[in-house]
XYZ file of C-alpha atoms in Angstrom:
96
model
C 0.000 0.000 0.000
C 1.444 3.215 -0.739
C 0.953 6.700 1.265
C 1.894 10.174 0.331
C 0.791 11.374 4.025
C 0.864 14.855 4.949
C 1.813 18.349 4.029
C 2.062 22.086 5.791
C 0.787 25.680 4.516
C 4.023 25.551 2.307
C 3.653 21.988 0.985
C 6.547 20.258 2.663
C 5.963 16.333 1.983
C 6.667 14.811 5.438
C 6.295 11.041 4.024
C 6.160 9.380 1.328
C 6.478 5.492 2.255
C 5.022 2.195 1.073
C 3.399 -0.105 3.596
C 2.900 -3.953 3.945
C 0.122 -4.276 6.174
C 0.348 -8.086 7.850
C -3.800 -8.970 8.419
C -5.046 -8.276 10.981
C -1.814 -5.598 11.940
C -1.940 -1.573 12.545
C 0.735 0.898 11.366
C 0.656 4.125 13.616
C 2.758 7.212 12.865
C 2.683 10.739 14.672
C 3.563 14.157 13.761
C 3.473 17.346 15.378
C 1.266 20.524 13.608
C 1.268 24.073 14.021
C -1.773 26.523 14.671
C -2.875 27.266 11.087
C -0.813 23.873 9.390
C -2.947 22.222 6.611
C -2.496 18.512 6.604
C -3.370 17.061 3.076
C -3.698 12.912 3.254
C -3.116 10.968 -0.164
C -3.458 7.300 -0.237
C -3.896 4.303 -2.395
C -4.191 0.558 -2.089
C -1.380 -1.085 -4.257
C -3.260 -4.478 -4.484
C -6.544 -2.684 -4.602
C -7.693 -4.754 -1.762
C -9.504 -2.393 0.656
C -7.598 -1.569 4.009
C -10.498 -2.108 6.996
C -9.545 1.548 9.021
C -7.717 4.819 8.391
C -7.559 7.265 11.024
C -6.175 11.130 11.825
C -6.222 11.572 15.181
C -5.612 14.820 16.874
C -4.072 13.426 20.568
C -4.970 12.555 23.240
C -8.605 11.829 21.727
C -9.910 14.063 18.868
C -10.552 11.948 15.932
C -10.347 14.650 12.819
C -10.634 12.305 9.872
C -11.962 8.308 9.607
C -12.691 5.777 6.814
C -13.538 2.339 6.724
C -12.793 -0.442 3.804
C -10.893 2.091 1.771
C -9.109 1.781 -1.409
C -7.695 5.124 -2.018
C -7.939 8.790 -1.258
C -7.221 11.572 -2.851
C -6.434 15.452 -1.538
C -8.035 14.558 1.813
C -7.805 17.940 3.729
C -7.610 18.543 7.838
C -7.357 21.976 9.212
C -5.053 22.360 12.592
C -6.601 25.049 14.598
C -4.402 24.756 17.303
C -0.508 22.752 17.683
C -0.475 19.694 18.431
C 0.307 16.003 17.586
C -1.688 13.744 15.370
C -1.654 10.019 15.050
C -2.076 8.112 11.773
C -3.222 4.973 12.333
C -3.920 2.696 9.108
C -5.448 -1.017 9.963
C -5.207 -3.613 7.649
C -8.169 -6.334 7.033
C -8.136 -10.012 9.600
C -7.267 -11.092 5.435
C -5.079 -9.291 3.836
């Protein structure tokens, strides 16, 4: 599965990585955003199998973005109205 993850006001690409997702398995990244940051999600499914979960999470407990069975997504925009740090949590299918 590949992910382009996030970028700033001034796009600055903080990740571009590909993932293999074991079934039943999580992959959880964080970053830190300023007040005013723009975080812009692009994802797709290499295998075009559908990943079960992908989650922005604004800690401790502020989900900001969710999707279930999800093959890609494209120019997915969060607004950070204050600094913090954000977890990324993708969850791959009990089959992968």
């Amino acid at each position: 599965m590949n992910c382009l993850a996030v970028c700033a006001q001034t796009p600055i690409v903080l990740m571009d990585k590909t993932f293999k997702l074991k079934a039943n398995s999580t992959e959880e990244i964080y970053f830190s955003f300023a007040a005013g940051d723009q975080i812009v999600i692009d994802f797709d499914e290499s295998n075009n199998k559908p990943i079960k979960q992908i989650d922005v999470i604004e800690q401790p407990s502020s989900t900001k973005f969710s999707s279930i069975n999800i093959n890609s997504l494209t120019s997915k925009t969060i607004h950070v109205h204050q600094k913090g740090v954000y977890l990324f949590r993708l969850t791959s299918p009990v089959l992968a």
